[in-house]
Amino acid sequence: MPATSALAAHFAVARPRALAALTRQFSDLDVAEEAFQEACMRAIERWPAKGVPSDPTAWLILTGRNATIDRLRRDKRVVLSDKLPDGPADGEDAEMALADQIDMSELRDDVLRLMFMCCHPDLTLQDQLALSLKVVGGFSVDKIARAFVVKPKTMEQRITRAKKKAASVAERLDTPSLQERSARLDAVCTMTYLLFNEGYSASGGEEHIRIELCDEAIRLARLLLALFPSQAEVMGLLALCLFQHSRRAARLDPEGQLTPLEEQDQSLWNRQEVAEGKVLIEKALRRGRPGPYQIQAAIAAVHCAAPKPEQTDWREIERLYAALEQVQPTPVVSLNRAVALSKINGAVAGLHYLEQLSEALSGYLYFHTARASLLHDAGEPELALAAYERALQLGPTEQEAAHIKGKIRLCEGSQKNL
Amino acid sequence: MQYAILIYANEGFFERLPPDEQDAAMDHHRQLQAEHGEKGTLGAVAKLMETSAAMTVRKRGDSVLVLDGPFAETKEQLLGLYILECASMDDAIEQAKKLPQGVAAYEVRPVGWGGGTIAEEEESH
């Protein structure tokens, strides 16, 4: 019997938590994945007639656990702990009892551990993302391969190897200390944001798959926030992703060219996502512990608050970039601060601030496009043109290249007018 | 008399349905809203944001605490609500049946006070 889409949706929602709990139970990702599969098969047999349990996740965890213990006992005659409960019975009372067996704080560490396994430092970033998509998100190998533009066979091998490496974390099953938990959360937030960026940046696979990567990153951020509801940086992460994602329909023009924020049609922004991002960042800032995600989300919020781009509060944005420079002192942050400065004090002021970054960012595409734009505004079309041409050499995507070439034509026009 | 129809479901479930099924479900909502909008019996309608956007205000000891969202439950959550003017509980149940089934459970709860129900009665006395 095929799974209906409603059942599939329940399985997808339950997957991260269920797989996390099963991974702790069996200390093995493959066994956990099989256990989850088995639980889903049983749900397909049972739920259509008996109704979907009120806590599908708890049902799937306990069914998967019991079915797998039975199988392991039969196959290997492994002696397992006898403290295990009986399988889920039918009826509302049995369901309630069953849900109570799931310890929510334990489940929280389970999910964190599962995601942390996927961002094992020995794995390349792409392998970390691929493993997370496969294990936590339940993506098919084919889809992951398409997202990263590699052959399915290659992706299959890479995920298998990545799983083996990740397994070394699975053995550290005790409850993490506060510091460990915080370090894990940091790593997992970083991975989630990088996954979002993988989908958001215009490189790589097909458009609809990239949007799925963004959706998945947002789901992971939601999951983390549900598990750690007081973590201001997790709120900031989700808010930041939502703000950026809200602009997806406005980012590319009908010819598929990248539209800068200031030129975007704001009516195309997803208002529900903007509203949710705004609520989350307000909520986060109440805690008075700003971090990089919160500050970046706050910057996005200021952009969204402007009824028209020319009404953007650049002073507030400049202040926020100055704050971001404190907690995340990178040349790229300074570059953005320079752009904000130029909006307040003019292109020359921005160019002046940029000078100190020219060495650190000499190979950075957006340094040259930002500099070129400021040079153009400062009445230096020749220098601007040279900077745009340098940018073209730094591997822009097709859309970016088209955008830069348009700017070059504009500079050439300005030169003639001189 | 007013009745609340409270919508309960697992968070994230609806968004996981295929787009055409989401659309079909939303059609039920649009129809119900249009019907009661025309009759003037639509008291309120709201889709709530995820519980992670919520905060809870609760007194503990001598202080009033402001807590972040409800803690990670895997059970059903309140995701939205209607307030409708209905002739009877039977009528209210009929309205809830018009909403998409299988994607959420609908709690039909009579409104004790609010939106003028009691106020109107008191005025008429």
Coordinates of C-alpha atoms in Angstrom, one line a residue:
Chain A
M1 CA 0.0 0.0 0.0
P2 CA 1.5 3.3 -1.0
A3 CA 1.9 6.1 1.6
T4 CA -0.6 8.8 1.2
S5 CA 0.8 12.3 1.1
A6 CA -0.7 13.0 4.6
L7 CA 1.2 10.0 6.0
A8 CA 4.4 11.1 4.2
A9 CA 4.0 14.6 5.8
H10 CA 3.7 13.0 9.2
F11 CA 6.8 10.9 8.6
A12 CA 8.7 14.0 7.4
V13 CA 7.8 16.0 10.5
A14 CA 8.7 13.2 12.8
R15 CA 11.9 12.2 11.1
P16 CA 14.6 14.3 12.8
R17 CA 13.4 13.6 16.3
A18 CA 12.6 10.0 15.7
L19 CA 15.9 9.3 14.0
A20 CA 17.8 11.1 16.7
A21 CA 16.1 9.0 19.5
L22 CA 16.7 5.8 17.5
T23 CA 20.3 6.7 16.9
R24 CA 20.9 7.0 20.6
Q25 CA 19.1 3.8 21.2
F26 CA 21.2 1.8 18.8
S27 CA 24.4 3.9 18.5
D28 CA 24.3 3.3 14.7
L29 CA 22.9 5.5 12.0
D30 CA 22.1 2.7 9.6
V31 CA 20.3 0.7 12.2
A32 CA 18.4 3.8 13.2
E33 CA 17.4 4.6 9.6
E34 CA 16.1 1.0 9.2
A35 CA 14.2 1.2 12.4
F36 CA 12.5 4.4 11.3
Q37 CA 11.7 2.8 7.9
E38 CA 10.2 -0.2 9.7
A39 CA 8.1 2.1 12.0
C40 CA 6.8 4.0 8.9
M41 CA 5.8 0.7 7.2
R42 CA 3.8 -0.3 10.3
A43 CA 2.2 3.1 10.4
I44 CA 1.1 2.8 6.8
E45 CA -0.5 -0.5 7.7
R46 CA -2.2 0.8 10.9
W47 CA -2.9 4.5 10.8
P48 CA -5.4 4.6 7.9
A49 CA -7.7 2.3 9.8
K50 CA -7.0 3.2 13.4
G51 CA -6.4 6.9 12.9
V52 CA -3.2 8.9 13.2
P53 CA -2.0 8.9 16.8
S54 CA -2.0 12.3 18.6
D55 CA 1.7 12.1 19.0
P56 CA 3.0 10.5 15.7
T57 CA 6.6 11.1 16.6
A58 CA 6.4 9.2 19.9
W59 CA 4.6 6.3 18.2
L60 CA 7.2 6.0 15.5
I61 CA 10.1 6.1 18.0
L62 CA 8.7 3.4 20.2
T63 CA 7.5 1.2 17.3
G64 CA 10.8 1.5 15.5
R65 CA 12.6 0.8 18.7
N66 CA 10.6 -2.3 19.6
A67 CA 10.6 -3.7 16.1
T68 CA 14.4 -3.4 15.9
I69 CA 15.0 -4.9 19.3
D70 CA 12.9 -7.9 18.2
R71 CA 14.8 -8.2 15.0
L72 CA 18.2 -7.9 16.7
R73 CA 17.2 -10.5 19.3
R74 CA 16.2 -12.9 16.5
D75 CA 19.1 -12.2 14.2
K76 CA 22.1 -12.0 16.6
R77 CA 20.6 -13.2 19.8
V78 CA 21.9 -10.0 21.4
V79 CA 21.0 -9.8 25.0
L80 CA 19.4 -6.4 25.4
S81 CA 18.2 -4.6 28.4
D82 CA 14.9 -6.0 29.6
K83 CA 13.7 -2.7 31.0
L84 CA 12.2 -1.9 27.6
P85 CA 8.5 -1.3 27.3
D86 CA 6.0 -3.3 25.3
G87 CA 5.1 -2.1 21.8
P88 CA 2.5 0.5 21.3
A89 CA -1.0 -0.9 21.9
D90 CA -4.1 0.7 20.4
G91 CA -6.4 3.1 22.1
E92 CA -6.0 6.6 23.5
D93 CA -4.8 5.5 27.0
A94 CA -2.0 3.4 25.5
E95 CA -1.0 6.4 23.3
M96 CA -0.8 8.7 26.2
A97 CA 1.3 6.3 28.2
L98 CA 3.5 5.9 25.2
A99 CA 4.1 9.7 24.7
D100 CA 5.0 10.0 28.3
Q101 CA 7.9 7.6 27.8
I102 CA 9.6 10.1 25.6
D103 CA 11.7 12.4 27.7
M104 CA 11.7 15.8 26.0
S105 CA 15.0 17.0 27.4
E106 CA 16.7 13.8 26.4
L107 CA 15.2 14.1 22.9
R108 CA 16.5 17.6 22.7
D109 CA 20.1 16.4 23.2
D110 CA 19.4 13.5 20.8
V111 CA 18.5 15.8 18.0
L112 CA 21.4 18.1 18.7
R113 CA 23.8 15.1 18.7
L114 CA 22.4 13.8 15.4
M115 CA 22.9 17.1 13.7
F116 CA 26.3 17.5 15.4
M117 CA 27.3 14.1 13.9
C118 CA 26.5 15.5 10.5
C119 CA 28.8 18.5 10.9
H120 CA 31.9 16.4 12.0
P121 CA 34.9 18.6 11.5
D122 CA 36.7 15.9 9.5
L123 CA 34.1 16.2 6.8
T124 CA 34.2 18.8 4.0
L125 CA 31.5 21.4 4.1
Q126 CA 29.7 19.8 1.2
D127 CA 29.8 16.4 2.8
Q128 CA 28.4 17.8 6.0
L129 CA 25.5 19.4 4.2
A130 CA 24.9 16.2 2.1
L131 CA 24.9 14.1 5.2
S132 CA 22.5 16.4 7.0
L133 CA 20.1 16.5 4.0
K134 CA 20.2 12.7 3.8
V135 CA 20.0 11.8 7.5
V136 CA 18.0 14.6 9.1
G137 CA 16.1 15.9 6.1
G138 CA 15.4 12.5 4.6
F139 CA 16.4 13.8 1.1
S140 CA 17.0 11.1 -1.5
V141 CA 20.6 10.6 -2.7
D142 CA 19.4 11.6 -6.2
K143 CA 18.1 14.9 -5.1
I144 CA 21.2 15.7 -3.1
A145 CA 23.4 14.8 -6.1
R146 CA 21.4 17.2 -8.2
A147 CA 21.7 19.9 -5.6
F148 CA 25.5 19.7 -5.7
V149 CA 25.7 18.8 -9.3
V150 CA 27.5 15.4 -8.9
K151 CA 26.7 12.0 -10.1
P152 CA 24.3 10.0 -7.9
K153 CA 26.7 7.2 -7.6
T154 CA 29.5 9.5 -6.4
M155 CA 27.1 11.1 -3.9
E156 CA 26.1 7.7 -2.6
Q157 CA 29.7 6.8 -2.0
R158 CA 30.5 10.1 -0.3
I159 CA 27.5 9.8 2.0
T160 CA 28.5 6.3 3.0
R161 CA 32.0 7.4 3.8
A162 CA 30.7 10.5 5.7
K163 CA 28.4 8.3 7.7
K164 CA 31.3 6.2 8.9
K165 CA 33.2 9.2 10.1
A166 CA 30.2 10.7 11.7
A167 CA 29.7 7.4 13.7
S168 CA 32.6 8.3 16.0
V169 CA 30.4 11.0 17.5
A170 CA 27.5 8.6 17.9
E171 CA 29.4 6.7 20.6
R172 CA 29.6 9.8 22.8
L173 CA 26.1 9.3 24.0
D174 CA 26.2 10.7 27.5
T175 CA 24.3 13.9 28.2
P176 CA 26.6 16.8 27.1
S177 CA 27.9 19.3 29.6
L178 CA 26.7 22.9 29.3
Q179 CA 29.8 23.9 27.4
E180 CA 29.6 20.8 25.1
R181 CA 25.9 21.6 24.4
S182 CA 26.7 25.2 23.6
A183 CA 29.6 24.2 21.3
R184 CA 27.4 21.7 19.5
L185 CA 24.6 24.2 19.1
D186 CA 27.1 26.7 17.6
A187 CA 28.4 24.2 15.1
V188 CA 24.9 23.1 14.2
C189 CA 23.8 26.7 13.7
T190 CA 26.7 27.3 11.4
M191 CA 26.0 24.3 9.4
T192 CA 22.3 25.3 9.1
Y193 CA 23.2 28.8 7.9
L194 CA 25.7 27.4 5.4
L195 CA 23.0 25.1 4.1
F196 CA 20.8 28.1 3.7
N197 CA 23.5 29.9 1.8
E198 CA 24.1 27.0 -0.4
G199 CA 20.5 27.3 -1.5
Y200 CA 20.5 31.1 -1.5
S201 CA 23.7 31.7 -3.5
A202 CA 23.0 31.6 -7.1
S203 CA 25.6 28.9 -7.9
G204 CA 25.1 25.2 -8.2
G205 CA 22.1 23.1 -9.1
E206 CA 18.6 23.9 -10.4
E207 CA 16.5 26.7 -9.0
H208 CA 13.7 24.6 -7.4
I209 CA 16.2 22.3 -5.7
R210 CA 18.1 25.3 -4.3
I211 CA 14.8 26.6 -2.8
E212 CA 14.3 23.2 -1.2
L213 CA 17.8 23.6 0.4
C214 CA 16.6 27.0 1.8
D215 CA 13.3 25.5 3.0
E216 CA 15.2 22.6 4.7
A217 CA 17.6 25.0 6.4
I218 CA 14.6 27.0 7.7
R219 CA 13.1 23.8 9.0
L220 CA 16.3 22.9 10.8
A221 CA 16.4 26.3 12.4
R222 CA 12.8 25.9 13.4
L223 CA 13.6 22.5 14.9
L224 CA 16.5 24.0 16.8
L225 CA 14.4 26.8 18.2
A226 CA 11.6 24.4 19.2
L227 CA 14.2 22.5 21.1
F228 CA 16.1 25.5 22.5
P229 CA 13.4 28.1 22.8
S230 CA 15.5 30.6 24.9
Q231 CA 18.5 30.7 22.7
A232 CA 18.6 34.2 21.3
E233 CA 21.1 33.3 18.5
V234 CA 18.9 30.5 17.3
M235 CA 16.0 33.0 17.1
G236 CA 18.4 35.3 15.2
L237 CA 19.4 32.5 12.8
L238 CA 15.8 31.7 12.0
A239 CA 14.9 35.4 11.6
L240 CA 17.9 35.9 9.3
C241 CA 17.0 33.0 7.1
L242 CA 13.4 34.1 7.0
F243 CA 14.2 37.7 6.0
Q244 CA 16.5 36.5 3.2
H245 CA 14.1 33.8 2.0
S246 CA 11.3 36.3 2.0
R247 CA 12.9 38.1 -1.0
R248 CA 13.3 35.1 -3.2
A249 CA 10.7 36.2 -5.7
A250 CA 12.2 39.6 -6.0
R251 CA 15.8 38.7 -6.3
L252 CA 15.8 37.6 -9.9
D253 CA 14.2 39.7 -12.7
P254 CA 12.2 38.0 -15.5
E255 CA 15.5 37.4 -17.4
G256 CA 17.0 35.6 -14.4
Q257 CA 19.3 38.5 -13.5
L258 CA 20.2 39.3 -10.0
T259 CA 18.3 42.4 -8.6
P260 CA 20.1 44.3 -5.9
L261 CA 18.1 44.9 -2.7
E262 CA 17.6 48.5 -3.4
E263 CA 16.0 47.8 -6.8
Q264 CA 13.8 45.0 -5.7
D265 CA 10.0 45.2 -6.0
Q266 CA 9.0 45.0 -2.3
S267 CA 5.5 43.9 -3.1
L268 CA 7.1 40.6 -4.1
W269 CA 8.6 40.0 -0.7
N270 CA 6.8 37.3 1.3
R271 CA 5.1 39.3 4.0
Q272 CA 4.4 36.4 6.3
E273 CA 8.1 35.6 6.5
V274 CA 9.0 39.2 7.0
A275 CA 6.5 39.4 9.8
E276 CA 7.8 36.3 11.5
G277 CA 11.4 37.4 11.1
K278 CA 10.5 40.7 12.8
V279 CA 8.8 39.0 15.7
L280 CA 11.7 36.7 16.2
I281 CA 14.3 39.3 16.2
E282 CA 12.3 41.5 18.6
K283 CA 12.0 38.5 20.9
A284 CA 15.7 37.7 20.6
L285 CA 16.9 41.3 21.4
R286 CA 14.8 41.3 24.5
R287 CA 17.3 38.9 26.0
G288 CA 20.1 41.5 25.6
R289 CA 22.7 39.0 24.4
P290 CA 23.3 40.0 20.7
G291 CA 25.4 37.8 18.5
P292 CA 26.2 37.7 14.8
Y293 CA 22.9 36.1 13.7
Q294 CA 20.8 38.5 15.6
I295 CA 22.7 41.5 14.4
Q296 CA 22.5 40.4 10.8
A297 CA 18.8 39.7 11.2
A298 CA 18.4 43.1 12.7
I299 CA 20.1 44.6 9.7
A300 CA 17.7 42.7 7.4
A301 CA 14.8 44.0 9.5
V302 CA 15.9 47.6 9.0
H303 CA 15.9 47.0 5.3
C304 CA 12.4 45.5 5.4
A305 CA 11.1 48.3 7.6
A306 CA 11.8 50.9 4.9
P307 CA 8.6 51.6 2.8
K308 CA 10.9 52.5 -0.1
P309 CA 14.6 51.8 -0.5
E310 CA 15.5 55.5 -0.4
Q311 CA 13.9 55.7 3.0
T312 CA 16.3 53.1 4.5
D313 CA 17.7 54.0 7.8
W314 CA 21.3 53.8 6.9
R315 CA 22.5 55.3 10.2
E316 CA 20.9 52.4 12.1
I317 CA 22.4 49.9 9.6
E318 CA 25.8 51.5 9.9
R319 CA 25.6 51.2 13.7
L320 CA 24.6 47.6 13.4
Y321 CA 27.5 46.8 11.1
A322 CA 29.8 48.5 13.6
A323 CA 28.4 46.2 16.3
L324 CA 28.8 43.2 14.0
E325 CA 32.4 44.2 13.4
Q326 CA 32.9 43.9 17.1
V327 CA 31.6 40.3 17.4
Q328 CA 32.6 39.2 13.9
P329 CA 35.6 41.2 12.8
T330 CA 35.9 40.1 9.2
P331 CA 36.8 42.2 6.1
V332 CA 33.4 41.3 4.6
V333 CA 31.6 42.8 7.5
S334 CA 33.8 45.9 7.2
L335 CA 33.0 46.0 3.5
N336 CA 29.3 46.2 4.3
R337 CA 29.9 48.9 6.8
A338 CA 31.8 50.9 4.1
V339 CA 28.7 50.7 1.9
A340 CA 26.5 51.9 4.7
L341 CA 28.9 54.8 5.4
S342 CA 28.8 55.8 1.8
K343 CA 25.0 56.0 2.0
I344 CA 25.3 58.4 4.9
N345 CA 28.4 60.4 4.1
G346 CA 28.8 59.9 0.3
A347 CA 30.8 57.6 -2.0
V348 CA 34.1 59.2 -1.1
A349 CA 33.7 58.4 2.6
G350 CA 32.8 54.8 1.6
L351 CA 35.9 54.5 -0.6
H352 CA 38.1 55.9 2.1
Y353 CA 36.9 53.2 4.5
L354 CA 37.3 50.5 1.8
E355 CA 41.0 51.3 1.3
Q356 CA 42.1 49.4 4.5
L357 CA 40.4 46.3 3.1
S358 CA 41.9 46.3 -0.4
E359 CA 44.6 43.8 0.6
A360 CA 42.4 41.4 2.6
L361 CA 39.7 41.4 -0.1
S362 CA 41.7 41.6 -3.3
G363 CA 40.3 38.3 -4.5
Y364 CA 36.8 38.9 -3.3
L365 CA 34.3 39.5 -6.1
Y366 CA 31.9 41.7 -4.0
F367 CA 34.7 44.0 -2.8
H368 CA 35.4 45.0 -6.4
T369 CA 31.7 45.4 -7.4
A370 CA 31.1 47.5 -4.3
R371 CA 34.2 49.6 -4.9
A372 CA 33.3 49.9 -8.6
S373 CA 29.8 51.1 -7.7
L374 CA 31.2 53.7 -5.3
L375 CA 33.8 54.9 -7.8
H376 CA 31.1 55.3 -10.4
D377 CA 29.1 57.4 -7.9
A378 CA 32.2 59.4 -7.1
G379 CA 32.5 60.4 -10.7
E380 CA 35.3 58.1 -11.6
P381 CA 33.8 55.9 -14.4
E382 CA 37.3 54.8 -15.7
L383 CA 38.4 53.5 -12.3
A384 CA 34.9 52.0 -11.8
L385 CA 35.2 50.2 -15.2
A386 CA 38.6 48.7 -14.2
A387 CA 37.2 47.5 -10.9
Y388 CA 34.2 45.9 -12.7
E389 CA 36.5 44.2 -15.1
R390 CA 38.6 42.8 -12.2
A391 CA 35.3 41.5 -10.7
L392 CA 34.5 39.7 -13.9
Q393 CA 37.8 37.8 -13.5
L394 CA 36.8 36.4 -10.1
G395 CA 34.3 33.8 -11.2
P396 CA 30.9 35.5 -10.9
T397 CA 27.9 33.3 -11.6
E398 CA 26.1 33.7 -14.9
Q399 CA 23.6 36.1 -13.4
E400 CA 26.2 38.1 -11.6
A401 CA 28.3 38.4 -14.7
A402 CA 25.3 39.7 -16.7
H403 CA 24.7 42.3 -14.0
I404 CA 28.4 43.4 -14.0
K405 CA 28.4 43.7 -17.8
G406 CA 25.3 45.9 -17.6
K407 CA 27.2 48.1 -15.1
I408 CA 30.2 48.2 -17.4
R409 CA 28.1 49.5 -20.3
L410 CA 26.8 52.1 -17.9
C411 CA 30.4 53.2 -17.1
E412 CA 31.2 53.3 -20.8
G413 CA 28.2 55.6 -21.3
S414 CA 29.3 57.9 -18.5
Q415 CA 32.8 58.1 -20.1
K416 CA 31.3 59.3 -23.4
N417 CA 29.3 61.9 -21.6
L418 CA 32.3 63.4 -20.0
Chain B
M1 CA -24.2 33.0 20.2
Q2 CA -20.6 32.9 19.3
Y3 CA -18.5 29.7 19.0
A4 CA -14.8 29.4 18.7
I5 CA -13.4 26.8 16.3
L6 CA -9.8 26.1 17.5
I7 CA -7.5 24.4 15.0
Y8 CA -5.1 21.9 16.4
A9 CA -2.4 20.0 14.4
N10 CA 1.2 19.0 14.5
E11 CA 3.4 22.0 13.7
G12 CA 5.1 21.7 10.3
F13 CA 2.7 19.0 9.1
F14 CA 0.6 21.2 6.8
E15 CA 3.7 22.7 5.1
R16 CA 4.8 19.2 4.3
L17 CA 1.8 18.4 2.2
P18 CA 2.1 18.7 -1.6
P19 CA 1.2 22.3 -2.8
D20 CA -2.0 21.1 -4.6
E21 CA -3.3 19.5 -1.4
Q22 CA -2.4 22.6 0.6
D23 CA -4.4 24.7 -1.9
A24 CA -7.4 22.4 -1.8
A25 CA -7.4 22.6 2.0
M26 CA -7.1 26.4 1.9
D27 CA -10.1 26.5 -0.4
H28 CA -12.3 25.2 2.4
H29 CA -11.0 28.0 4.6
R30 CA -11.6 30.6 1.9
Q31 CA -15.1 29.3 1.3
L32 CA -16.0 29.4 5.0
Q33 CA -14.6 32.9 5.4
A34 CA -16.5 34.1 2.4
E35 CA -19.8 32.5 3.5
H36 CA -19.6 34.0 7.0
G37 CA -18.2 37.3 5.7
E38 CA -21.3 37.8 3.5
K39 CA -23.7 36.8 6.3
G40 CA -21.9 39.1 8.8
T41 CA -21.3 36.1 11.2
L42 CA -17.5 36.1 11.0
G43 CA -16.3 37.3 14.4
A44 CA -12.6 36.7 13.9
V45 CA -10.2 34.5 12.0
A46 CA -6.5 34.1 12.7
K47 CA -3.6 31.9 11.7
L48 CA -1.1 31.8 14.5
M49 CA 2.6 31.9 14.0
E50 CA 4.6 28.9 15.2
T51 CA 4.9 28.4 18.9
S52 CA 8.6 29.2 18.8
A53 CA 7.6 32.8 18.1
A54 CA 5.4 32.8 21.3
M55 CA 6.2 34.0 24.8
T56 CA 4.5 33.1 28.0
V57 CA 3.8 35.4 30.9
R58 CA 3.5 33.6 34.2
K59 CA 3.8 34.5 37.9
R60 CA 6.3 32.4 39.8
G61 CA 6.9 33.2 43.4
D62 CA 6.9 37.0 43.8
S63 CA 7.8 37.8 40.2
V64 CA 6.1 37.8 36.9
L65 CA 8.2 35.8 34.4
V66 CA 8.3 36.3 30.7
L67 CA 9.2 32.9 29.2
D68 CA 10.2 31.9 25.7
G69 CA 7.6 29.9 23.9
P70 CA 6.2 26.6 25.1
F71 CA 8.8 23.9 25.4
A72 CA 9.4 21.4 22.6
E73 CA 6.3 19.3 22.5
T74 CA 5.8 16.8 19.8
K75 CA 2.0 16.8 20.3
E76 CA -0.6 18.9 18.5
Q77 CA -0.5 22.7 19.0
L78 CA -3.1 25.4 18.6
L79 CA -2.4 26.8 15.1
G80 CA -5.3 29.1 14.4
L81 CA -8.9 29.9 15.2
Y82 CA -12.3 31.2 14.1
I83 CA -14.9 33.0 16.1
L84 CA -18.3 32.5 14.4
E85 CA -21.8 33.5 15.2
C86 CA -23.8 30.3 15.1
A87 CA -27.4 29.3 15.9
S88 CA -26.5 26.3 18.0
M89 CA -23.7 23.9 18.9
D90 CA -25.0 21.7 16.1
D91 CA -24.7 24.6 13.7
A92 CA -21.1 25.3 15.0
I93 CA -20.2 21.6 14.5
E94 CA -21.5 21.8 10.9
Q95 CA -19.2 24.8 10.3
A96 CA -16.2 22.9 11.6
K97 CA -17.1 20.1 9.3
K98 CA -16.7 22.4 6.4
L99 CA -13.0 22.9 7.2
P100 CA -10.5 20.5 5.6
Q101 CA -10.5 17.2 7.4
G102 CA -7.5 15.0 8.0
V103 CA -5.1 18.0 8.2
A104 CA -6.2 19.2 11.6
A105 CA -8.6 18.6 14.5
Y106 CA -11.2 21.3 15.3
E107 CA -12.3 22.0 18.8
V108 CA -15.7 23.7 18.9
R109 CA -15.9 25.8 22.0
P110 CA -18.8 28.1 22.9
V111 CA -17.6 31.6 23.7
G112 CA -18.5 32.5 27.3
W113 CA -17.9 36.2 27.0
G114 CA -16.4 38.4 24.4
G115 CA -17.1 40.2 21.1
G116 CA -20.4 41.6 22.5
T117 CA -22.2 38.3 23.3
I118 CA -22.8 39.0 26.9
A119 CA -22.7 42.8 26.5
E120 CA -25.6 42.6 24.0
E121 CA -27.7 40.5 26.3
E122 CA -27.0 42.8 29.2
E123 CA -28.1 45.8 27.1
S124 CA -31.3 44.1 26.2
H125 CA -32.2 43.6 29.8

